[in-house]
């Protein structure tokens, strides 16, 4: 929730600019309004946009919402679910809940998620997850948070064509 009336920066008693206080009565976390604007612009340009949880906390769950490497795996899982329909559900505009293959077909209109061109985008923490997706797909598929950690060859999905980072969070592993 990000109300445009919230002030991201305010002047203190001395006239110095300081960060606004959040959450305030209007905004939980600044930035979501801008992310939604990017999504709207991409859709208005004619692209199909599939949006998942803004924070990328997806299927993996776990003890923290900050494991962006695992969130990258969630995106791969989502694409696999779109292809197979396994574990996939969709809510239609009329309120009907679809499950399995019918849900996947409704979202993709008969296309295949592993064949259509895909561009991954992320805002803020999503930029980290996006960088991980690109690293796992093109460089090496690493899991570094488990007792038996290590790296495997890249996933090599040919339909992943690129990434858009909507945050300055691209450093570290995944940056290559």
Short mmCIF file of C-alpha atoms in Angstrom, two decimals:
data_model
loop_
_atom_site.label_atom_id
_atom_site.label_comp_id
_atom_site.label_asym_id
_atom_site.label_seq_id
_atom_site.Cartn_x
_atom_site.Cartn_y
_atom_site.Cartn_z
CA UNK A 1 0.00 0.00 0.00
CA UNK A 2 1.62 3.25 -1.14
CA UNK A 3 -0.56 6.38 -1.08
CA UNK A 4 0.70 9.28 -3.23
CA UNK A 5 -0.13 11.68 -0.38
CA UNK A 6 2.61 10.14 1.77
CA UNK A 7 5.77 12.21 1.89
CA UNK A 8 8.93 10.23 1.21
CA UNK A 9 11.08 13.15 2.33
CA UNK A 10 10.18 15.99 4.67
CA UNK A 11 11.99 18.97 6.17
CA UNK A 12 12.82 18.80 9.84
CA UNK A 13 12.70 21.80 12.20
CA UNK A 14 16.05 23.09 10.87
CA UNK A 15 14.99 22.87 7.22
CA UNK A 16 17.12 19.79 6.53
CA UNK A 17 15.57 17.06 4.33
CA UNK A 18 14.98 13.79 6.20
CA UNK A 19 13.21 10.54 5.35
CA UNK A 20 9.49 10.42 6.03
CA UNK A 21 8.17 8.04 8.72
CA UNK A 22 6.75 4.72 7.59
CA UNK A 23 4.38 3.17 8.14
CA UNK A 24 2.25 6.29 8.41
CA UNK A 25 -1.54 6.50 8.32
CA UNK A 26 -1.50 6.17 4.51
CA UNK A 27 1.44 4.03 3.42
CA UNK A 28 2.87 0.76 4.67
CA UNK A 29 5.97 0.74 2.47
CA UNK A 30 6.87 3.30 -0.21
CA UNK A 31 7.59 2.08 -3.72
CA UNK A 32 4.76 -0.31 -4.54
CA UNK A 33 2.86 2.44 -6.39
CA UNK A 34 5.81 2.89 -8.75
CA UNK A 35 6.19 -0.87 -9.29
CA UNK A 36 2.51 -1.11 -10.20
CA UNK A 37 3.09 1.78 -12.64
CA UNK A 38 5.89 -0.16 -14.35
CA UNK A 39 3.64 -3.21 -14.62
CA UNK A 40 0.84 -1.10 -16.09
CA UNK A 41 3.23 0.48 -18.64
CA UNK A 42 4.49 -2.94 -19.78
CA UNK A 43 0.91 -4.19 -20.17
CA UNK A 44 -0.10 -1.00 -22.02
CA UNK A 45 2.82 -1.62 -24.41
CA UNK A 46 1.20 -4.93 -25.38
CA UNK A 47 3.11 -7.38 -23.18
CA UNK A 48 1.47 -10.09 -21.14
CA UNK A 49 2.56 -9.55 -17.54
CA UNK A 50 2.32 -12.26 -14.89
CA UNK A 51 2.77 -10.75 -11.45
CA UNK A 52 3.50 -12.82 -8.38
CA UNK A 53 3.93 -11.74 -4.79
CA UNK A 54 5.67 -8.35 -4.81
CA UNK A 55 8.10 -9.54 -2.17
CA UNK A 56 8.73 -12.85 -3.96
CA UNK A 57 7.93 -14.96 -0.90
CA UNK A 58 6.24 -17.49 -3.19
CA UNK A 59 6.06 -21.24 -2.85
CA UNK A 60 9.19 -21.89 -0.83
CA UNK A 61 7.99 -20.43 2.44
CA UNK A 62 10.80 -21.03 4.88
CA UNK A 63 11.88 -18.99 7.86
CA UNK A 64 12.55 -15.72 6.04
CA UNK A 65 11.28 -13.67 3.13
CA UNK A 66 14.84 -12.70 2.27
CA UNK A 67 16.17 -15.89 0.66
CA UNK A 68 16.26 -14.45 -2.84
CA UNK A 69 18.12 -17.45 -4.26
CA UNK A 70 15.22 -19.67 -3.20
CA UNK A 71 12.76 -17.09 -4.54
CA UNK A 72 14.49 -17.48 -7.92
CA UNK A 73 13.76 -21.20 -7.66
CA UNK A 74 10.13 -20.26 -6.97
CA UNK A 75 9.96 -18.48 -10.34
CA UNK A 76 11.31 -21.57 -12.10
CA UNK A 77 8.69 -23.64 -10.21
CA UNK A 78 5.95 -21.24 -11.29
CA UNK A 79 6.96 -21.54 -14.94
CA UNK A 80 7.04 -25.33 -14.61
CA UNK A 81 3.57 -25.26 -13.03
CA UNK A 82 2.30 -23.13 -15.89
CA UNK A 83 3.47 -25.83 -18.29
CA UNK A 84 2.21 -28.85 -16.39
CA UNK A 85 -0.70 -27.38 -14.45
CA UNK A 86 0.46 -29.42 -11.43
CA UNK A 87 -0.35 -27.49 -8.25
CA UNK A 88 -1.49 -24.46 -10.24
CA UNK A 89 -4.68 -22.54 -9.47
CA UNK A 90 -6.12 -19.41 -11.04
CA UNK A 91 -8.96 -17.13 -10.03
CA UNK A 92 -10.91 -15.84 -13.04
CA UNK A 93 -12.38 -12.33 -13.25
CA UNK A 94 -15.83 -13.89 -12.72
CA UNK A 95 -14.68 -15.48 -9.46
CA UNK A 96 -14.33 -19.05 -10.72
CA UNK A 97 -11.37 -21.00 -9.34
CA UNK A 98 -9.60 -23.15 -11.92
CA UNK A 99 -7.04 -25.81 -11.05
CA UNK A 100 -4.48 -27.89 -12.91
CA UNK A 101 -4.27 -27.89 -16.68
CA UNK A 102 -7.47 -25.79 -17.16
CA UNK A 103 -5.95 -23.08 -14.94
CA UNK A 104 -2.67 -23.09 -16.87
CA UNK A 105 -4.51 -23.02 -20.21
CA UNK A 106 -6.64 -20.08 -19.06
CA UNK A 107 -3.57 -18.05 -18.13
CA UNK A 108 -1.42 -18.94 -21.15
CA UNK A 109 -4.19 -19.28 -23.75
CA UNK A 110 -2.74 -22.57 -24.99
CA UNK A 111 0.88 -21.41 -25.15
CA UNK A 112 3.71 -23.21 -23.37
CA UNK A 113 5.62 -21.40 -20.61
CA UNK A 114 8.85 -23.16 -21.57
CA UNK A 115 8.52 -22.05 -25.20
CA UNK A 116 7.26 -18.46 -25.03
CA UNK A 117 9.84 -15.66 -24.62
CA UNK A 118 10.16 -14.69 -20.97
CA UNK A 119 11.67 -11.54 -19.47
CA UNK A 120 12.01 -11.60 -15.68
CA UNK A 121 11.65 -8.33 -13.77
CA UNK A 122 11.91 -7.44 -10.13
CA UNK A 123 11.55 -4.44 -7.88
CA UNK A 124 13.72 -3.96 -4.80
CA UNK A 125 14.30 -7.44 -3.28
CA UNK A 126 12.83 -8.79 -6.52
CA UNK A 127 15.90 -7.41 -8.30
CA UNK A 128 18.04 -9.76 -6.21
CA UNK A 129 15.76 -12.69 -7.10
CA UNK A 130 15.87 -11.66 -10.76
CA UNK A 131 19.67 -11.58 -10.69
CA UNK A 132 19.65 -15.06 -9.12
CA UNK A 133 17.34 -16.35 -11.87
CA UNK A 134 19.69 -15.07 -14.53
CA UNK A 135 22.71 -16.54 -12.72
CA UNK A 136 21.01 -19.92 -12.24
CA UNK A 137 19.90 -19.99 -15.87
CA UNK A 138 23.02 -18.74 -17.64
CA UNK A 139 26.04 -19.18 -15.31
CA UNK A 140 25.55 -21.91 -12.68
CA UNK A 141 22.63 -23.16 -10.57
CA UNK A 142 23.85 -22.70 -7.00
CA UNK A 143 22.25 -23.58 -3.70
CA UNK A 144 24.40 -22.17 -0.94
CA UNK A 145 22.07 -22.25 2.05
CA UNK A 146 21.74 -25.98 2.66
CA UNK A 147 24.11 -28.35 4.49
CA UNK A 148 24.96 -30.05 1.22
CA UNK A 149 25.35 -26.87 -0.82
CA UNK A 150 26.96 -26.52 -4.15
CA UNK A 151 26.56 -25.55 -7.77
CA UNK A 152 25.29 -27.46 -10.78
CA UNK A 153 25.48 -26.51 -14.45
CA UNK A 154 23.16 -23.67 -15.52
CA UNK A 155 19.54 -24.53 -16.20
CA UNK A 156 19.83 -23.20 -19.74
CA UNK A 157 16.20 -22.36 -20.44
CA UNK A 158 16.41 -20.90 -23.95
CA UNK A 159 13.13 -19.02 -23.62
CA UNK A 160 14.43 -16.75 -20.83
CA UNK A 161 15.48 -13.79 -22.94
CA UNK A 162 16.44 -11.15 -20.40
CA UNK A 163 15.81 -9.28 -17.20
CA UNK A 164 14.71 -5.85 -16.08
CA UNK A 165 15.93 -4.69 -12.68
CA UNK A 166 13.75 -2.00 -11.13
CA UNK A 167 16.03 -1.53 -8.15
CA UNK A 168 19.71 -0.90 -7.48
CA UNK A 169 20.04 -4.35 -5.92
CA UNK A 170 21.88 -6.30 -8.60
CA UNK A 171 25.29 -6.71 -6.99
CA UNK A 172 26.69 -9.93 -5.62
CA UNK A 173 26.22 -13.43 -6.93
CA UNK A 174 23.91 -13.31 -9.91
CA UNK A 175 25.42 -10.07 -11.20
CA UNK A 176 27.36 -11.84 -13.95
#
